[in-house]
CSV table of C-alpha atoms in Angstrom, one decimal:
chain,number,residue,atom,x,y,z
A,1,MET,CA,4.3,13.8,-8.4
A,2,ASP,CA,6.6,11.5,-10.2
A,3,THR,CA,5.7,7.8,-9.6
A,4,GLU,CA,9.3,6.8,-8.9
A,5,ARG,CA,9.4,9.5,-6.2
A,6,LEU,CA,6.1,8.3,-4.8
A,7,ILE,CA,7.5,4.7,-4.6
A,8,ALA,CA,10.6,6.1,-2.7
A,9,GLU,CA,8.3,7.9,-0.2
A,10,LEU,CA,6.1,4.8,0.3
A,11,VAL,CA,9.1,2.6,0.9
A,12,ALA,CA,10.6,5.1,3.4
A,13,ASP,CA,7.3,4.9,5.3
A,14,ALA,CA,7.1,1.1,5.2
A,15,ARG,CA,7.1,0.2,8.9
A,16,PRO,CA,6.3,-3.3,9.9
A,17,VAL,CA,2.5,-3.9,10.0
A,18,ALA,CA,0.6,-6.6,11.8
A,19,ARG,CA,-1.5,-8.6,9.4
A,20,VAL,CA,-5.2,-8.5,10.0
A,21,TRP,CA,-6.7,-11.8,11.2
A,22,PRO,CA,-8.0,-14.1,8.4
A,23,VAL,CA,-11.7,-13.8,7.7
A,24,ALA,CA,-12.6,-17.2,9.2
A,25,LYS,CA,-10.9,-16.4,12.5
A,26,ARG,CA,-12.6,-13.1,12.8
A,27,THR,CA,-16.0,-14.7,11.9
A,28,VAL,CA,-15.5,-17.4,14.5
A,29,VAL,CA,-14.5,-14.9,17.2
A,30,THR,CA,-17.6,-12.7,16.5
A,31,LEU,CA,-19.9,-15.7,16.4
A,32,ALA,CA,-18.5,-17.0,19.7
A,33,LEU,CA,-19.0,-13.7,21.4
A,34,SER,CA,-22.5,-13.4,20.0
A,35,PHE,CA,-23.3,-16.9,21.2
A,36,VAL,CA,-22.1,-16.1,24.7
A,37,VAL,CA,-24.1,-12.9,24.9
A,38,LEU,CA,-27.3,-14.4,23.4
A,39,ALA,CA,-27.1,-17.6,25.5
A,40,LEU,CA,-26.9,-15.4,28.6
A,41,ALA,CA,-30.0,-13.5,27.4
A,42,VAL,CA,-31.9,-16.7,26.8
A,43,TRP,CA,-30.8,-18.0,30.2
A,44,ILE,CA,-31.8,-14.9,32.1
A,45,HIS,CA,-35.3,-14.7,30.5
A,46,GLY,CA,-35.9,-18.5,30.2
A,47,VAL,CA,-37.2,-20.1,27.0
A,48,ARG,CA,-40.9,-19.4,26.2
A,49,PRO,CA,-43.2,-22.1,27.5
A,50,GLU,CA,-44.7,-23.0,24.1
A,51,LEU,CA,-41.3,-23.6,22.5
A,52,PRO,CA,-41.5,-27.4,22.3
A,53,GLN,CA,-44.7,-27.1,20.5
A,54,LEU,CA,-43.3,-24.5,18.1
A,55,LEU,CA,-40.4,-26.7,17.3
A,56,ARG,CA,-42.8,-29.1,15.8
A,57,ASP,CA,-44.0,-26.5,13.3
A,58,PRO,CA,-41.7,-26.8,10.2
A,59,ARG,CA,-42.3,-23.1,9.3
A,60,PHE,CA,-41.1,-22.0,12.7
A,61,VAL,CA,-38.0,-24.2,12.5
A,62,ILE,CA,-37.2,-23.1,8.9
A,63,ALA,CA,-37.6,-19.4,9.9
A,64,GLU,CA,-35.4,-19.9,13.0
A,65,PHE,CA,-32.8,-21.8,11.0
A,66,ALA,CA,-32.8,-19.1,8.2
A,67,SER,CA,-32.3,-16.3,10.8
A,68,VAL,CA,-29.3,-18.0,12.3
A,69,LEU,CA,-27.9,-18.7,8.8
A,70,THR,CA,-28.5,-15.1,7.8
A,71,GLY,CA,-26.5,-14.0,10.9
A,72,ILE,CA,-23.6,-16.3,10.2
A,73,ALA,CA,-23.5,-15.5,6.4
A,74,ALA,CA,-23.8,-11.8,7.0
A,75,ILE,CA,-20.9,-11.7,9.5
A,76,TYR,CA,-18.7,-13.7,7.2
A,77,ALA,CA,-19.7,-11.5,4.2
A,78,CYS,CA,-19.0,-8.4,6.2
A,79,PHE,CA,-15.4,-9.4,6.9
A,80,ARG,CA,-14.9,-10.9,3.5
A,81,SER,CA,-16.2,-7.9,1.5
A,82,ALA,CA,-14.1,-5.5,3.6
A,83,LEU,CA,-10.9,-6.9,1.9
A,84,PRO,CA,-9.7,-5.6,-1.5
A,85,ASP,CA,-10.0,-9.1,-3.1
A,86,ALA,CA,-13.6,-9.6,-2.1
A,87,PRO,CA,-15.5,-11.6,-4.6
A,88,ARG,CA,-18.5,-9.8,-6.1
A,89,TRP,CA,-20.9,-12.4,-4.7
A,90,ALA,CA,-19.9,-11.7,-1.1
A,91,PRO,CA,-22.5,-9.1,-0.3
A,92,ALA,CA,-25.3,-11.3,-1.8
A,93,LEU,CA,-24.4,-14.2,0.4
A,94,PRO,CA,-26.7,-13.4,3.4
A,95,LEU,CA,-29.5,-12.3,1.2
A,96,LEU,CA,-30.5,-15.9,0.3
A,97,PRO,CA,-31.2,-17.1,3.9
A,98,PHE,CA,-32.7,-13.6,4.7
A,99,ALA,CA,-35.1,-14.0,1.8
A,100,LEU,CA,-36.1,-17.4,3.0
A,101,TRP,CA,-36.6,-16.1,6.5
A,102,VAL,CA,-38.8,-13.2,5.3
A,103,ALA,CA,-40.7,-15.6,3.0
A,104,MET,CA,-41.5,-17.9,6.0
A,105,LEU,CA,-42.7,-15.0,8.1
A,106,GLY,CA,-44.7,-13.7,5.1
A,107,SER,CA,-46.4,-17.0,4.5
A,108,GLY,CA,-47.2,-17.1,8.2
A,109,CYS,CA,-48.9,-13.6,7.9
A,110,LEU,CA,-50.9,-14.8,4.9
A,111,ASP,CA,-52.1,-17.9,6.8
A,112,GLU,CA,-53.1,-15.8,9.8
A,113,PHE,CA,-55.0,-13.4,7.6
A,114,LEU,CA,-56.8,-16.2,5.6
A,115,ARG,CA,-57.7,-18.1,8.8
A,116,ALA,CA,-59.2,-15.1,10.6
A,117,PRO,CA,-59.0,-11.8,8.7
A,118,ASP,CA,-60.6,-9.8,11.6
A,119,ALA,CA,-58.5,-11.4,14.3
A,120,THR,CA,-55.2,-10.1,12.9
A,121,HIS,CA,-54.1,-7.9,15.7
A,122,LEU,CA,-51.1,-5.6,15.4
A,123,GLY,CA,-49.7,-3.9,18.4
A,124,THR,CA,-46.4,-2.4,19.5
A,125,SER,CA,-43.5,-4.4,20.9
A,126,PHE,CA,-40.7,-2.0,21.7
A,127,GLU,CA,-39.2,-4.7,23.9
A,128,CYS,CA,-38.2,-6.5,20.7
A,129,LEU,CA,-36.5,-3.4,19.3
A,130,ASN,CA,-34.7,-2.7,22.6
A,131,THR,CA,-33.6,-6.3,23.1
A,132,ILE,CA,-32.3,-6.8,19.5
A,133,VAL,CA,-30.4,-3.6,19.6
A,134,LEU,CA,-28.9,-4.2,23.1
A,135,THR,CA,-27.9,-7.8,22.5
A,136,SER,CA,-26.4,-6.8,19.1
A,137,ILE,CA,-24.1,-4.2,20.7
A,138,PRO,CA,-21.3,-6.4,22.2
A,139,PRO,CA,-20.7,-8.5,19.1
A,140,ALA,CA,-21.0,-5.3,17.0
A,141,LEU,CA,-18.2,-3.7,19.1
A,142,ILE,CA,-15.9,-6.6,18.6
A,143,MET,CA,-16.6,-6.4,14.9
A,144,ILE,CA,-15.8,-2.7,14.8
A,145,VAL,CA,-12.5,-3.4,16.5
A,146,MET,CA,-11.6,-6.2,14.1
A,147,LEU,CA,-12.5,-4.0,11.1
A,148,ARG,CA,-10.6,-0.9,12.3
A,149,ARG,CA,-7.4,-1.7,10.5
A,150,VAL,CA,-9.0,-3.0,7.4
A,151,VAL,CA,-10.0,0.4,5.8
A,152,PRO,CA,-12.8,-1.0,3.7
A,153,PHE,CA,-13.4,0.5,0.2
A,154,HIS,CA,-17.2,0.4,0.7
A,155,PRO,CA,-17.7,1.1,4.4
A,156,ALA,CA,-21.5,1.5,4.0
A,157,ALA,CA,-22.0,-2.0,2.5
A,158,VAL,CA,-19.6,-3.6,5.0
A,159,ALA,CA,-21.3,-1.9,8.0
A,160,ALA,CA,-24.8,-2.9,6.7
A,161,MET,CA,-23.7,-6.6,6.5
A,162,GLY,CA,-22.2,-6.5,9.9
A,163,ALA,CA,-25.4,-5.0,11.3
A,164,LEU,CA,-27.5,-7.6,9.5
A,165,GLY,CA,-25.4,-10.3,11.0
A,166,VAL,CA,-25.4,-9.4,14.6
A,167,SER,CA,-29.1,-8.3,14.7
A,168,SER,CA,-30.3,-11.4,12.9
A,169,LEU,CA,-28.6,-13.6,15.5
A,170,ALA,CA,-30.1,-11.4,18.2
A,171,SER,CA,-33.5,-11.8,16.7
A,172,ALA,CA,-33.1,-15.6,16.5
A,173,ALA,CA,-32.3,-15.7,20.2
A,174,LEU,CA,-35.2,-13.4,21.1
A,175,THR,CA,-37.5,-15.8,19.3
A,176,LEU,CA,-36.6,-18.4,21.8
A,177,TYR,CA,-37.5,-16.4,24.9
A,178,HIS,CA,-40.0,-13.7,23.9
A,179,PRO,CA,-43.5,-14.9,23.2
A,180,LEU,CA,-44.7,-13.1,20.0
A,181,ASN,CA,-47.1,-15.5,18.4
A,182,SER,CA,-48.2,-13.5,15.4
A,183,ALA,CA,-46.1,-13.8,12.3
A,184,ALA,CA,-47.1,-10.3,11.3
A,185,MET,CA,-45.8,-8.9,14.6
A,186,VAL,CA,-42.5,-10.8,14.2
A,187,LEU,CA,-42.2,-9.5,10.6
A,188,ILE,CA,-42.8,-5.9,11.7
A,189,TRP,CA,-40.8,-5.8,15.0
A,190,HIS,CA,-38.0,-8.2,14.3
A,191,ILE,CA,-37.4,-7.5,10.6
A,192,GLY,CA,-38.3,-3.9,11.1
A,193,THR,CA,-35.7,-3.5,13.8
A,194,ILE,CA,-33.1,-5.3,11.8
A,195,LEU,CA,-33.7,-3.0,8.8
A,196,LEU,CA,-33.4,0.0,11.2
A,197,VAL,CA,-30.1,-1.2,12.6
A,198,VAL,CA,-28.8,-1.9,9.1
A,199,ALA,CA,-29.8,1.6,7.9
A,200,GLY,CA,-28.3,3.2,10.9
A,201,ALA,CA,-25.0,1.3,10.6
A,202,SER,CA,-24.6,2.1,6.9
A,203,LEU,CA,-25.4,5.8,7.6
A,204,PHE,CA,-22.7,6.0,10.3
A,205,SER,CA,-20.3,3.6,8.6
A,206,ARG,CA,-17.5,6.1,8.0
A,207,PRO,CA,-17.1,7.2,11.6
A,208,LEU,CA,-17.7,3.7,12.9
A,209,LEU,CA,-15.1,2.0,10.6
A,210,ARG,CA,-12.5,4.8,10.7
A,211,ASP,CA,-9.0,3.7,11.6
A,212,TRP,CA,-8.0,6.3,14.1
A,213,ARG,CA,-4.5,4.9,14.7
A,214,SER,CA,-3.3,5.2,11.1
A,215,GLU,CA,-4.8,8.6,10.6
A,216,PRO,CA,-1.9,10.5,9.1
A,217,VAL,CA,-3.4,14.0,9.2
B,1,MET,CA,2.5,-22.3,-21.4
B,2,ILE,CA,5.7,-20.3,-20.7
B,3,GLU,CA,3.6,-17.3,-20.0
B,4,THR,CA,1.5,-19.2,-17.4
B,5,ALA,CA,4.7,-20.5,-15.7
B,6,ASP,CA,6.0,-16.9,-15.6
B,7,ARG,CA,2.8,-15.7,-14.1
B,8,ALA,CA,2.9,-18.4,-11.4
B,9,LEU,CA,6.5,-17.5,-10.7
B,10,ALA,CA,5.7,-13.8,-10.5
B,11,GLU,CA,2.8,-14.6,-8.3
B,12,GLN,CA,5.0,-16.5,-5.8
B,13,GLU,CA,7.6,-13.8,-5.9
B,14,TRP,CA,5.2,-10.9,-5.4
B,15,SER,CA,3.5,-12.8,-2.5
B,16,ALA,CA,6.8,-13.4,-0.8
B,17,LEU,CA,7.9,-9.8,-1.3
B,18,MET,CA,4.6,-8.5,0.1
B,19,ARG,CA,5.0,-10.7,3.1
B,20,ALA,CA,8.5,-9.4,3.7
B,21,ALA,CA,7.3,-5.8,3.2
B,22,GLN,CA,4.6,-6.4,5.8
B,23,ASP,CA,7.4,-7.3,8.2
B,24,GLY,CA,9.1,-4.0,7.4
B,25,ASP,CA,11.7,-5.1,4.8
B,26,GLN,CA,12.0,-1.9,2.8
B,27,ALA,CA,14.2,-3.4,0.1
B,28,ALA,CA,11.6,-6.1,-0.6
B,29,TYR,CA,8.9,-3.4,-0.7
B,30,ALA,CA,10.8,-1.3,-3.2
B,31,LYS,CA,11.4,-4.3,-5.3
B,32,LEU,CA,7.7,-5.3,-5.2
B,33,LEU,CA,6.4,-1.8,-6.0
B,34,ARG,CA,8.8,-1.5,-9.0
B,35,ALA,CA,7.9,-5.1,-10.2
B,36,ILE,CA,4.2,-4.6,-10.1
B,37,LEU,CA,4.3,-1.1,-11.6
B,38,PRO,CA,4.1,-2.3,-15.3
B,39,HIS,CA,1.4,-4.8,-14.4
B,40,VAL,CA,-0.7,-2.1,-12.6
B,41,ARG,CA,-0.1,0.4,-15.4
B,42,GLY,CA,-1.3,-2.2,-18.0
B,43,LEU,CA,-4.4,-3.0,-15.9
B,44,VAL,CA,-5.3,0.6,-15.5
B,45,ARG,CA,-4.7,1.4,-19.2
B,46,ARG,CA,-6.9,-1.5,-20.3
B,47,ARG,CA,-9.7,-0.8,-18.0
B,48,ALA,CA,-9.6,3.0,-17.5
B,49,TYR,CA,-12.4,5.2,-18.7
B,50,GLY,CA,-12.2,5.7,-22.5
B,51,GLY,CA,-10.2,8.7,-23.5
B,52,SER,CA,-8.1,8.8,-20.3
B,53,GLY,CA,-4.8,10.6,-21.1
B,54,ASP,CA,-1.4,9.4,-19.9
B,55,ALA,CA,-1.4,11.8,-17.0
B,56,GLU,CA,-4.8,10.6,-15.8
B,57,ILE,CA,-3.7,7.0,-16.2
B,58,GLU,CA,-0.6,7.7,-14.1
B,59,ASP,CA,-2.7,9.4,-11.4
B,60,VAL,CA,-4.8,6.3,-11.0
B,61,VAL,CA,-1.6,4.2,-11.0
B,62,GLN,CA,-0.3,6.4,-8.1
B,63,GLU,CA,-3.6,6.1,-6.3
B,64,VAL,CA,-3.3,2.3,-6.6
B,65,LEU,CA,0.1,2.4,-5.0
B,66,LEU,CA,-1.0,4.7,-2.2
B,67,SER,CA,-4.0,2.4,-1.5
B,68,LEU,CA,-1.8,-0.6,-1.5
B,69,HIS,CA,0.4,1.1,1.0
B,70,LEU,CA,-2.6,2.0,3.3
B,71,VAL,CA,-4.2,-1.4,3.2
B,72,ARG,CA,-1.0,-3.5,3.1
B,73,GLN,CA,-1.9,-5.1,6.4
B,74,THR,CA,-4.9,-6.7,4.8
B,75,TYR,CA,-2.9,-9.0,2.5
B,76,ASP,CA,-3.0,-12.6,3.7
B,77,PRO,CA,0.1,-14.4,2.5
B,78,ALA,CA,-1.9,-17.6,2.4
B,79,ARG,CA,-4.0,-16.1,-0.4
B,80,PRO,CA,-2.9,-15.2,-4.0
B,81,PHE,CA,-1.5,-11.7,-4.4
B,82,ARG,CA,-2.8,-10.8,-7.9
B,83,PRO,CA,-6.5,-10.8,-7.0
B,84,TRP,CA,-5.8,-8.7,-4.0
B,85,LEU,CA,-3.9,-6.2,-6.2
B,86,ALA,CA,-6.6,-6.4,-8.9
B,87,GLY,CA,-9.2,-5.6,-6.3
B,88,ILE,CA,-7.4,-2.4,-5.3
B,89,VAL,CA,-7.0,-1.4,-9.0
B,90,ARG,CA,-10.8,-2.0,-9.5
B,91,HIS,CA,-11.7,0.2,-6.6
B,92,ARG,CA,-9.4,3.0,-7.8
B,93,LEU,CA,-10.8,2.8,-11.3
B,94,LEU,CA,-14.3,3.1,-9.9
B,95,ASP,CA,-13.2,6.3,-8.1
B,96,GLN,CA,-11.8,7.6,-11.4
B,97,ALA,CA,-15.1,6.9,-13.1
B,98,ARG,CA,-17.0,8.7,-10.3
B,99,ARG,CA,-14.6,11.7,-10.5
B,100,ARG,CA,-15.1,11.9,-14.2
B,101,ALA,CA,-18.9,11.9,-13.8
B,102,ARG,CA,-18.7,14.6,-11.1
B,103,ARG,CA,-16.4,16.7,-13.2
B,104,GLY,CA,-18.6,16.3,-16.2
B,105,ARG,CA,-21.5,17.7,-14.2
B,106,HIS,CA,-19.7,20.7,-12.5
B,107,GLU,CA,-16.8,21.8,-14.6
B,108,VAL,CA,-16.3,24.0,-17.6
B,109,ALA,CA,-13.1,23.8,-19.6
B,110,VAL,CA,-11.1,27.0,-19.4
B,111,GLU,CA,-8.1,28.1,-21.4
B,112,THR,CA,-5.8,29.0,-18.5
B,113,LEU,CA,-6.3,27.8,-15.0
B,114,PRO,CA,-5.9,30.4,-12.2
B,115,GLU,CA,-3.0,29.9,-9.9
B,116,THR,CA,-5.0,29.3,-6.7
B,117,PHE,CA,-2.1,29.1,-4.3
B,118,GLN,CA,0.4,31.5,-5.8
B,119,PRO,CA,1.9,33.2,-2.8
B,120,ALA,CA,1.5,37.0,-2.8
B,121,ALA,CA,4.8,38.7,-3.7
B,122,ALA,CA,6.4,40.2,-0.6
B,123,ASN,CA,7.2,43.9,-0.7
B,124,THR,CA,10.8,43.5,0.4
B,125,GLY,CA,12.8,40.6,1.8
B,126,GLN,CA,13.4,42.6,5.0
B,127,ASP,CA,9.6,42.5,5.8
B,128,GLU,CA,9.7,38.8,6.3
B,129,SER,CA,11.1,37.2,9.4
B,130,ASP,CA,13.6,34.4,8.9
B,131,GLU,CA,11.0,32.0,10.0
B,132,ILE,CA,8.5,32.9,7.3
B,133,ALA,CA,11.3,32.8,4.7
B,134,ALA,CA,12.3,29.4,6.0
B,135,LEU,CA,8.7,28.2,5.8
B,136,LYS,CA,8.4,29.4,2.3
B,137,ARG,CA,11.6,27.7,1.3
B,138,ALA,CA,10.4,24.5,2.9
B,139,MET,CA,7.0,24.8,1.2
B,140,ALA,CA,8.7,25.4,-2.1
B,141,ALA,CA,10.7,22.2,-1.7
B,142,LEU,CA,7.5,20.1,-1.4
B,143,SER,CA,6.1,18.4,-4.4
B,144,PRO,CA,3.1,20.2,-6.0
B,145,GLY,CA,0.7,17.4,-4.7
B,146,GLN,CA,2.0,17.6,-1.2
B,147,ARG,CA,1.9,21.4,-1.2
B,148,GLN,CA,-1.6,21.5,-2.4
B,149,ALA,CA,-2.8,18.9,0.1
B,150,PHE,CA,-1.0,20.7,3.0
B,151,GLU,CA,-2.4,24.1,2.0
B,152,LEU,CA,-6.0,22.8,1.7
B,153,LEU,CA,-6.0,20.8,4.9
B,154,LYS,CA,-3.7,22.7,7.2
B,155,VAL,CA,-3.8,26.3,5.9
B,156,LYS,CA,-7.3,26.6,4.6
B,157,GLY,CA,-8.6,24.1,7.1
B,158,LEU,CA,-10.8,22.2,4.8
B,159,SER,CA,-12.0,18.7,5.8
B,160,LEU,CA,-10.7,15.7,3.9
B,161,LYS,CA,-14.0,15.4,2.1
B,162,GLN,CA,-14.0,19.1,1.0
B,163,ALA,CA,-10.4,18.9,-0.1
B,164,ALA,CA,-11.1,15.7,-2.0
B,165,ALA,CA,-14.1,17.4,-3.8
B,166,GLU,CA,-11.9,20.4,-4.6
B,167,THR,CA,-9.0,18.5,-6.0
B,168,GLY,CA,-10.7,15.5,-7.4
B,169,LEU,CA,-8.2,13.3,-5.5
B,170,SER,CA,-9.2,10.5,-3.2
B,171,VAL,CA,-9.3,10.9,0.6
B,172,PRO,CA,-6.4,8.3,1.1
B,173,ALA,CA,-4.3,10.1,-1.5
B,174,LEU,CA,-4.8,13.4,0.2
B,175,LYS,CA,-4.1,12.0,3.6
B,176,VAL,CA,-0.8,10.5,2.5
B,177,ALA,CA,0.2,13.6,0.6
B,178,ALA,CA,-0.5,15.9,3.6
B,179,HIS,CA,1.2,13.5,5.9
B,180,ARG,CA,4.3,13.5,3.8
B,181,ALA,CA,4.3,17.3,3.5
B,182,TYR,CA,3.9,17.5,7.3
B,183,LYS,CA,6.8,15.2,7.9
B,184,SER,CA,9.0,17.0,5.3
B,185,LEU,CA,8.3,20.4,6.9
B,186,LYS,CA,9.0,19.0,10.3
B,187,VAL,CA,12.4,17.8,9.1
B,188,ALA,CA,13.1,21.1,7.3
B,189,PHE,CA,12.5,23.0,10.6
B,190,GLY,CA,14.3,20.4,12.6
B,191,ARG,CA,11.8,20.5,15.4
B,192,ASP,CA,8.2,19.7,16.3
B,193,LYS,CA,6.9,23.2,16.1
B,194,LEU,CA,4.3,22.6,13.5
């Protein structure tokens, strides 16, 4: 097709379009909804009794702070990298706090193992998995709605970052009310769940982020 | 210095035109697309895969324009226009590189390409109903790209992914081409029978 003719066709099709919200606005809305859902979850369950004691442990505080930071950075990076002019560093943004978080948990595991190699007890905690997934769903839905008209060029990466964001925040909240005192268990069940959610979201990114309204065929 | 001033002026003008285009101003949109065309062509030519011919360069340029059209709601007038446009160009060039790699793996050069969608010649004009003849005329009036997209998606019933793999075009390009074909045929028939 002749380029001039293509331009004429595109111009003929140029109906008014509503601009998508700026990244900062979408990030704030998602964070606000996450905060409401997670605060509700903490309120329903009540904070774990040993929390004041844990808050005196710098490693716990750094890990908790890093998980919240991962959530915020990943949600921002998700919206930012969905736009055509996304900087190349956008997808790497949440990886720094995420690495810090995993490093804190990893050093906790090592400590536990060195202190009592035989006492390291690993079990199952599907409650963590269920709760992280369930409390991630409402903010994830609002993110999907806000991403629907963006038509990202790399949907898998965008979905992965969004999933990392909401599930990290869910994990940070869960840490406040669910007693799981072994760093190894937290590493397996919290980080494991987050990785599962991220893998699932990127696998189903195309149907999740499809813009049904502007589907021309 | 003059060039920098020109760039800044063009940036402001393009941003203002895009904002107007988002609000449905077709004249501004036409002006913008024509104004950015040499810039896009230059970017594609500079960064395209080595050995890309003129036709291939123009294909990528057209895909950039189509993508711009499909994502025009994502432009934020508070942000500069050039990086937004350059981002679209970068993504479409990546697509071209992927297509090239795929073609290199699966295709063999042939002297003459078979006419895949050449309609079978009718025995006599009387065998065809008026409607089929009208459909053929309407199909013939479509551009080759639109006809191909329409035939693959609507006649052969391929998915967008399959059609993209078969033609080497991107999914958005196919979507838009098929949509245009569909609209043109509707207009040609003057009713919503399709």
